[in-house]
Short mmCIF file of C-alpha atoms in Angstrom, two decimals:
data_model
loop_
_atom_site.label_atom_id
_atom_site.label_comp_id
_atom_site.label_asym_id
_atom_site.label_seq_id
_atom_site.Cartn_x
_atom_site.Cartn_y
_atom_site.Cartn_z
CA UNK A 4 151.94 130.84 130.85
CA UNK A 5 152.35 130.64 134.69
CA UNK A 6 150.43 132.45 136.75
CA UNK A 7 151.22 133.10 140.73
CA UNK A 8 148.82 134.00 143.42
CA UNK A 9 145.51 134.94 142.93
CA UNK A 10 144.22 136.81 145.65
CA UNK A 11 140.34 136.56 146.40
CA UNK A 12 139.10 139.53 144.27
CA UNK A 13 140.81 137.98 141.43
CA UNK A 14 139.10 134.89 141.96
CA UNK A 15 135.56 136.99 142.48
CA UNK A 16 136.94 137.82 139.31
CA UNK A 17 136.45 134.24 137.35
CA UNK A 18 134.09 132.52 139.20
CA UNK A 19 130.23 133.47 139.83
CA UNK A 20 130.29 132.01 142.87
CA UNK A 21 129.90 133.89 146.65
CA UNK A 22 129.66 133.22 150.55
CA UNK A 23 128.20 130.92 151.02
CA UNK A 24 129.44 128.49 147.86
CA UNK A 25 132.61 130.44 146.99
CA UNK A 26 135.01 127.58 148.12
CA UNK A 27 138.29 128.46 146.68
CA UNK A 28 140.65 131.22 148.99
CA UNK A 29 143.48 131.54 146.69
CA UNK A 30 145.29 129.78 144.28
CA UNK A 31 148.89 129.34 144.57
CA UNK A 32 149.85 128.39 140.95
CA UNK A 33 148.49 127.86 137.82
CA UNK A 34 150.00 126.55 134.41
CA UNK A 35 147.83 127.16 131.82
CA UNK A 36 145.89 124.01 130.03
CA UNK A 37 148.22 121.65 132.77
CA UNK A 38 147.61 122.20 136.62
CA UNK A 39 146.44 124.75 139.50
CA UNK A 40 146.80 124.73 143.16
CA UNK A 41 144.70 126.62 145.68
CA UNK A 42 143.09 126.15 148.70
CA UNK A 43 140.12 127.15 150.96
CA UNK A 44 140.94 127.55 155.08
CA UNK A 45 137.97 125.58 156.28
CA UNK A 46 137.03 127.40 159.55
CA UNK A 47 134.42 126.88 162.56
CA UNK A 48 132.57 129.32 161.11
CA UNK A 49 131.60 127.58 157.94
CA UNK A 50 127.72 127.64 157.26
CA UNK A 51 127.63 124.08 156.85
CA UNK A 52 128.77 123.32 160.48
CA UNK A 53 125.34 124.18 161.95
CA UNK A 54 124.22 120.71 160.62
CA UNK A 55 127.17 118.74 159.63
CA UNK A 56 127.98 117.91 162.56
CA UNK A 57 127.45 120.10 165.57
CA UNK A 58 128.98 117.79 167.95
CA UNK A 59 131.71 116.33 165.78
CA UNK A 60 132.29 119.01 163.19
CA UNK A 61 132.72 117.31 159.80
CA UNK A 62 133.22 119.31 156.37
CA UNK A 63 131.22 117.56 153.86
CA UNK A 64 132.68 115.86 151.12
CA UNK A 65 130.53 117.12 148.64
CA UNK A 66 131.78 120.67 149.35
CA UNK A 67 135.57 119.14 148.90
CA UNK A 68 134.03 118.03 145.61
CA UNK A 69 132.51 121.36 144.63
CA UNK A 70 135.87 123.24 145.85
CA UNK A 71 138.00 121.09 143.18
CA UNK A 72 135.51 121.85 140.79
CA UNK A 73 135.71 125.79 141.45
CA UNK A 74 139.33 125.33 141.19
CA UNK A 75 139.62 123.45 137.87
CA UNK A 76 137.04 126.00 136.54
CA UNK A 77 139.94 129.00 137.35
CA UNK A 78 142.05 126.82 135.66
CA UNK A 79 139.84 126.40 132.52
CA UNK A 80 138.61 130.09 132.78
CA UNK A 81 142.55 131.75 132.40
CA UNK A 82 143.38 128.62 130.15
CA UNK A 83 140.65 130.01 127.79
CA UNK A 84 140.43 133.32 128.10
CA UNK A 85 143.61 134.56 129.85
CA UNK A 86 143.30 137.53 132.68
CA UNK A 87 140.38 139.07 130.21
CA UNK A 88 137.74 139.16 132.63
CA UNK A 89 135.45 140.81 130.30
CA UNK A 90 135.70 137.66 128.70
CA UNK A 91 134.63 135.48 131.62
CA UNK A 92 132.20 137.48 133.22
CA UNK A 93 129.20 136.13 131.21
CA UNK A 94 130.43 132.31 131.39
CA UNK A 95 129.26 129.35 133.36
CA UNK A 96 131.14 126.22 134.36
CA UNK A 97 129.05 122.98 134.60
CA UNK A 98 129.54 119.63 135.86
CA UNK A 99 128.71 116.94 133.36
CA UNK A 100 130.17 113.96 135.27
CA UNK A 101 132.43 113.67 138.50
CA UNK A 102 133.83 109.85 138.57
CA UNK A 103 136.03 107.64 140.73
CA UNK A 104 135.48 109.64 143.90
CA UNK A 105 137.18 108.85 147.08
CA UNK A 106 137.24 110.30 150.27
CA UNK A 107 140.45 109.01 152.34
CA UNK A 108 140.69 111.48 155.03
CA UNK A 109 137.92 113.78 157.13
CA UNK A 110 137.65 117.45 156.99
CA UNK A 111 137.41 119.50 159.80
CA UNK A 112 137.59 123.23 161.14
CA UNK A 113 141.08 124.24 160.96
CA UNK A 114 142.40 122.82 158.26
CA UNK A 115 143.44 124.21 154.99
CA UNK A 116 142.31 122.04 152.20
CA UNK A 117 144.74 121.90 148.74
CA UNK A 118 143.17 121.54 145.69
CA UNK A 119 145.17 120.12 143.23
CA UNK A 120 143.69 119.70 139.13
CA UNK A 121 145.03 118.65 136.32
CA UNK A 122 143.81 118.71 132.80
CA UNK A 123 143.68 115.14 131.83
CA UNK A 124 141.98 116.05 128.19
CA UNK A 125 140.76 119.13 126.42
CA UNK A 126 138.71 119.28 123.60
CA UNK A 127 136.66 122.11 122.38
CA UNK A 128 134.52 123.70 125.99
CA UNK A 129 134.76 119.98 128.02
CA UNK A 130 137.53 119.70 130.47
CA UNK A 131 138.23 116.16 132.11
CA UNK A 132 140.31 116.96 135.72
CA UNK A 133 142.12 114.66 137.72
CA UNK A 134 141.39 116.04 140.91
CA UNK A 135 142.96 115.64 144.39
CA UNK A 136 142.50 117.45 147.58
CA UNK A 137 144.69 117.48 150.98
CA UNK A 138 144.99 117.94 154.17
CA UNK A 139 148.60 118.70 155.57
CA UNK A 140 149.75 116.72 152.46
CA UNK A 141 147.52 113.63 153.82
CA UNK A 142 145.32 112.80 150.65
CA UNK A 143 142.41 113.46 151.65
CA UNK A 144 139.79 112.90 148.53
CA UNK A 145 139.95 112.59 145.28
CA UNK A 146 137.69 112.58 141.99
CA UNK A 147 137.82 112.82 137.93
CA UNK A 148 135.62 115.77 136.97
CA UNK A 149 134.37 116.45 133.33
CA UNK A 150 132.89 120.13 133.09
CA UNK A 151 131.82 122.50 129.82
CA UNK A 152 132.22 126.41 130.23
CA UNK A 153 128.99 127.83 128.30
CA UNK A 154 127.57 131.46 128.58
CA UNK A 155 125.76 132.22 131.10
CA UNK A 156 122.90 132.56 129.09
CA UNK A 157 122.95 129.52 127.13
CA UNK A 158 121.17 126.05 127.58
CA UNK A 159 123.92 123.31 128.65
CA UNK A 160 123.60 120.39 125.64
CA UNK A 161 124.93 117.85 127.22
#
């Protein structure tokens, strides 16, 4: 299955996550258990810009990190459970291990940043990613991120 453009309320949708940590804007494609694209416009106005750097505005990498995660967790979400967000309303995505992380290329306000996963294994709830994220197709970081989807009510056993 191939899905096309998800707008933002169908992302609200999948993911938990709000303003200020919601850091996925759309996605532009998704093949189920292979690949998704989407993106966040990073703007100005971005909460994180009071501190990081008010003189030399510089998106954090961590939040690059946390947007590829968001985005292989849509990916693992509809993989899963399809467009049944019943389903998905009462799971969880968490991080068990992010690995071989680069950052090539800064961030900054104005760019749109393109998230790029791809399932490098599945087995049972654990997705490994091979994530990559640009800027105006300049590589701009990349990481390998292991995450379990659990409900939301459950203890992660790691």
């Amino acid at each position: 299955m191939s899905v096309v453009d998800f707008d933002i309320n169908k992302i609200m949708n999948i993911l938990p996550h709000r303003y200020p940590m919601l850091l996925v804007d759309r996605v532009l494609e998704l093949n189920v258990n292979s690949d998704i694209t989407a993106y966040k416009n990073v703007t100005i106005n971005e909460q994180v810009f009071t501190g990081h750097f008010p003189k030399d505005p510089i998106y954090p990498g961590v939040m690059t990190i946390e947007g590829m995660a968001q985005a292989g967790g849509i990916l693992a979400f509809v993989s899963t459970w399809g467009l049944d967000f019943d389903s998905i309303k009462d799971k969880v995505v968490y991080f068990m291990t992010i690995d071989n992380v680069k950052f090539r290329k800064p961030v900054r306000p104005g760019d749109r940043l393109v998230y790029k996963m791809q399932v490098m294994k599945q087995r049972g709830n654990v997705w490994q990613l091979d994530g990559k994220a640009y800027v105006d197709e300049a590589l701009a970081s990349e990481a390998v991120l292991k995450a379990m989807l659990i409900d939301s009510n459950e203890t992660p056993k790691v």
